[in-house]
Tab-separated table of C-alpha atoms in Angstrom:
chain	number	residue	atom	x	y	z
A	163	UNK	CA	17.828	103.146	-277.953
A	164	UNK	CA	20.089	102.667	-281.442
A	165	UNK	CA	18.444	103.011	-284.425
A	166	UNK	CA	18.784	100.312	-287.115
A	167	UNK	CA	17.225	102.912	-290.085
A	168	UNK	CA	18.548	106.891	-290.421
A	169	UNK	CA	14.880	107.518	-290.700
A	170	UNK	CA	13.706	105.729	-287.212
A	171	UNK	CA	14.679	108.870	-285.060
A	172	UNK	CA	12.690	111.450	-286.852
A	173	UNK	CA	9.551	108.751	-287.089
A	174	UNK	CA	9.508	108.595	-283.498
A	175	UNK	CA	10.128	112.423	-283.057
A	176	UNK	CA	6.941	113.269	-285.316
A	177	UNK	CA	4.785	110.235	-283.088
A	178	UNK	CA	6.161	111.673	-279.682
A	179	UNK	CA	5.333	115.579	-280.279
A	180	UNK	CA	2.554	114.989	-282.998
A	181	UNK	CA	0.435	112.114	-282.252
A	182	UNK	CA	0.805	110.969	-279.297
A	183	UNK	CA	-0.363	114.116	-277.097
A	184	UNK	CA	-3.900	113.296	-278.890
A	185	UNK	CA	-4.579	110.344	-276.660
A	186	UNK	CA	-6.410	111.172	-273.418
A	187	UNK	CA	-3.800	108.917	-271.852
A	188	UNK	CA	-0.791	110.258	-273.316
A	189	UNK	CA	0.220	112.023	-270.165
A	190	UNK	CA	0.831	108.388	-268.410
A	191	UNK	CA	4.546	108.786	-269.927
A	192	UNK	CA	3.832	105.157	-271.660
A	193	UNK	CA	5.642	105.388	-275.593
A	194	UNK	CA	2.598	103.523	-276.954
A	195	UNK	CA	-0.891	104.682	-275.262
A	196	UNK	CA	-3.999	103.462	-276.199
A	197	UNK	CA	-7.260	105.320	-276.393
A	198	UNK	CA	-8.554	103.442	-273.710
A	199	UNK	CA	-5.851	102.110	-271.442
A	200	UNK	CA	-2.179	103.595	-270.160
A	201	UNK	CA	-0.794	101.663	-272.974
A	202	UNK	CA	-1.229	98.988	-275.871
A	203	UNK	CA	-0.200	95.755	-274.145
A	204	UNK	CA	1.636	92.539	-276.038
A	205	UNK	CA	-1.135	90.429	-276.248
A	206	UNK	CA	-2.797	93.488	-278.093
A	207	UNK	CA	-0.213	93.633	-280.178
A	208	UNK	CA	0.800	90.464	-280.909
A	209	UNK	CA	-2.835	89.265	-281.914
A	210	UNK	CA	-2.573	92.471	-284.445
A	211	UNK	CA	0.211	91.410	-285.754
A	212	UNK	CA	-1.010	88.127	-286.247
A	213	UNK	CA	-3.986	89.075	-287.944
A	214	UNK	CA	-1.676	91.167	-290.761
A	215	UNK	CA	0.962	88.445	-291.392
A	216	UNK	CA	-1.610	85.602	-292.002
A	217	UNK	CA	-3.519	88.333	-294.478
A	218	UNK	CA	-0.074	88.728	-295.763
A	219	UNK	CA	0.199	84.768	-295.737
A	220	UNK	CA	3.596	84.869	-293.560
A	221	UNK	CA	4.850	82.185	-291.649
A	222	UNK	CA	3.039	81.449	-288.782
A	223	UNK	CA	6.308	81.415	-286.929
A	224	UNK	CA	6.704	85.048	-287.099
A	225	UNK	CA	5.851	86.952	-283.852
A	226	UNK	CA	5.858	90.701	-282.815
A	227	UNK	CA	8.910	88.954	-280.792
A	228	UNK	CA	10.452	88.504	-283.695
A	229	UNK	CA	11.229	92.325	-284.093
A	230	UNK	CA	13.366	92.403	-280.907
A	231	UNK	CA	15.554	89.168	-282.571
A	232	UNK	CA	15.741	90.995	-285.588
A	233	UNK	CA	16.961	94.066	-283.634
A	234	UNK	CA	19.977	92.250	-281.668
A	235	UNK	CA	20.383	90.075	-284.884
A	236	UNK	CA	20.587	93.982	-287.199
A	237	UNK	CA	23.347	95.099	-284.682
A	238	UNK	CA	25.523	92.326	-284.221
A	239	UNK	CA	26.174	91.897	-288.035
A	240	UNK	CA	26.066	95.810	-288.608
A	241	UNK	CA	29.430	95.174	-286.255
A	242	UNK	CA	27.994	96.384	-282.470
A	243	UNK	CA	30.043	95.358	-279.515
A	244	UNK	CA	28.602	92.182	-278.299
A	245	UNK	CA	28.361	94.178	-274.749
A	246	UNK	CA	26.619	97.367	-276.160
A	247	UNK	CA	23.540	95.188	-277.934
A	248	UNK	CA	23.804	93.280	-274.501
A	249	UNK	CA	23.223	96.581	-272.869
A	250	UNK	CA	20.654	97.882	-275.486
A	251	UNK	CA	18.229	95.182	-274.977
A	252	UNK	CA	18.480	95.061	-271.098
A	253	UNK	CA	19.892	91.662	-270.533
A	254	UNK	CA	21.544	90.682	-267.241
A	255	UNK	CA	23.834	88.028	-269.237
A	256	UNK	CA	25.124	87.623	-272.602
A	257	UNK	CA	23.847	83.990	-272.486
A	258	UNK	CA	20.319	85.709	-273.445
A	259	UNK	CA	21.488	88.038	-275.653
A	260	UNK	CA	23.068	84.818	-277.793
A	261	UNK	CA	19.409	83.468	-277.744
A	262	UNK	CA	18.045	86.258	-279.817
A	263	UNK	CA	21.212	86.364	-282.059
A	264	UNK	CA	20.341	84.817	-285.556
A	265	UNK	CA	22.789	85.779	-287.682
A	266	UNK	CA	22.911	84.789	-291.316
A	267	UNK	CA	25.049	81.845	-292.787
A	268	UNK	CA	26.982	84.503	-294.912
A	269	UNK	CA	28.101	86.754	-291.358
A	270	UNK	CA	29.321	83.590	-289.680
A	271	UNK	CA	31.060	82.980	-292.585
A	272	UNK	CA	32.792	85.891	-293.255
A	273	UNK	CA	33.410	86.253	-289.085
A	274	UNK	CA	35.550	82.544	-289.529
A	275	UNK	CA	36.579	83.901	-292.490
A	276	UNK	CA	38.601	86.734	-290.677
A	277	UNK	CA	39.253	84.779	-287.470
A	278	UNK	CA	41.078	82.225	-289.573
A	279	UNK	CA	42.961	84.901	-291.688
A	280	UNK	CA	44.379	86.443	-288.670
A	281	UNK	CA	45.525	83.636	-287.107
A	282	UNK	CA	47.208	82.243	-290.256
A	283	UNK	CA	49.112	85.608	-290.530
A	284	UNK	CA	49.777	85.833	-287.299
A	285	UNK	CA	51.518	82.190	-287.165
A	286	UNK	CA	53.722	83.401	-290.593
A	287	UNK	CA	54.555	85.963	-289.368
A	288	UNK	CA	58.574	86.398	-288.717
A	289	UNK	CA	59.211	86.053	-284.977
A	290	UNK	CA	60.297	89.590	-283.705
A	291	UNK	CA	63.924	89.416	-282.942
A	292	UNK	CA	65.343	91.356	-279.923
């Protein structure tokens, strides 16, 4: 899996040999154990989450989901291959990847942006002579 942060590798690293091998569970092979199940599951998660963004007084239309859109949404505009981020998140078709795509105003500007200044220098452009 890509890392969005420089920091994210080493993070997990410290969880993986550190932390995790204290759960009685840990030797399931699940990333995220629990100390009383194989592993944390969404809804556990998810309801967590909840609980610390309405403390925090986020939207309500935040979800732990909303951490995988971000991901895609980090790599596209960081410049990742539309196939690689397809690849990275496990989807069959690009169609779904798109779905979890939310780039910001200013990328899809500046994306035109260069579409448009290609094709205008491409069309005044001499024509190559033989």
């Amino acid at each position: 899996m890509l890392t969005v942060w420089d920091w994210s590798a080493e993070i997990l690293q410290q969880w993986n040999e550190e932390v995790r091998p204290l759960f009685a569970t840990s030797g399931t092979g699940a990333l995220w154990p629990s100390e009383r199940s194989a592993r944390i599951g969404f809804s556990q998660m998810n309801t967590r989450f909840a609980a610390y963004r309405d403390a925090l007084g986020l939207d309500e239309g935040l979800d732990f989901h909303s951490f995988r859109r971000s991901y895609v949404t980090h790599l596209i505009e960081d410049g990742w291959d539309a196939r690689f981020v397809q690849e990275q998140v496990g989807h069959d078709y690009a169609s779904t990847t798109a779905i979890y795509t939310c780039v910001s105003s200013d990328f899809r500007t500046r994306t035109l942006r260069r579409a448009l200044d290609a094709t205008m220098e491409a069309a005044l452009r001499p024509a190559r002579r033989a």
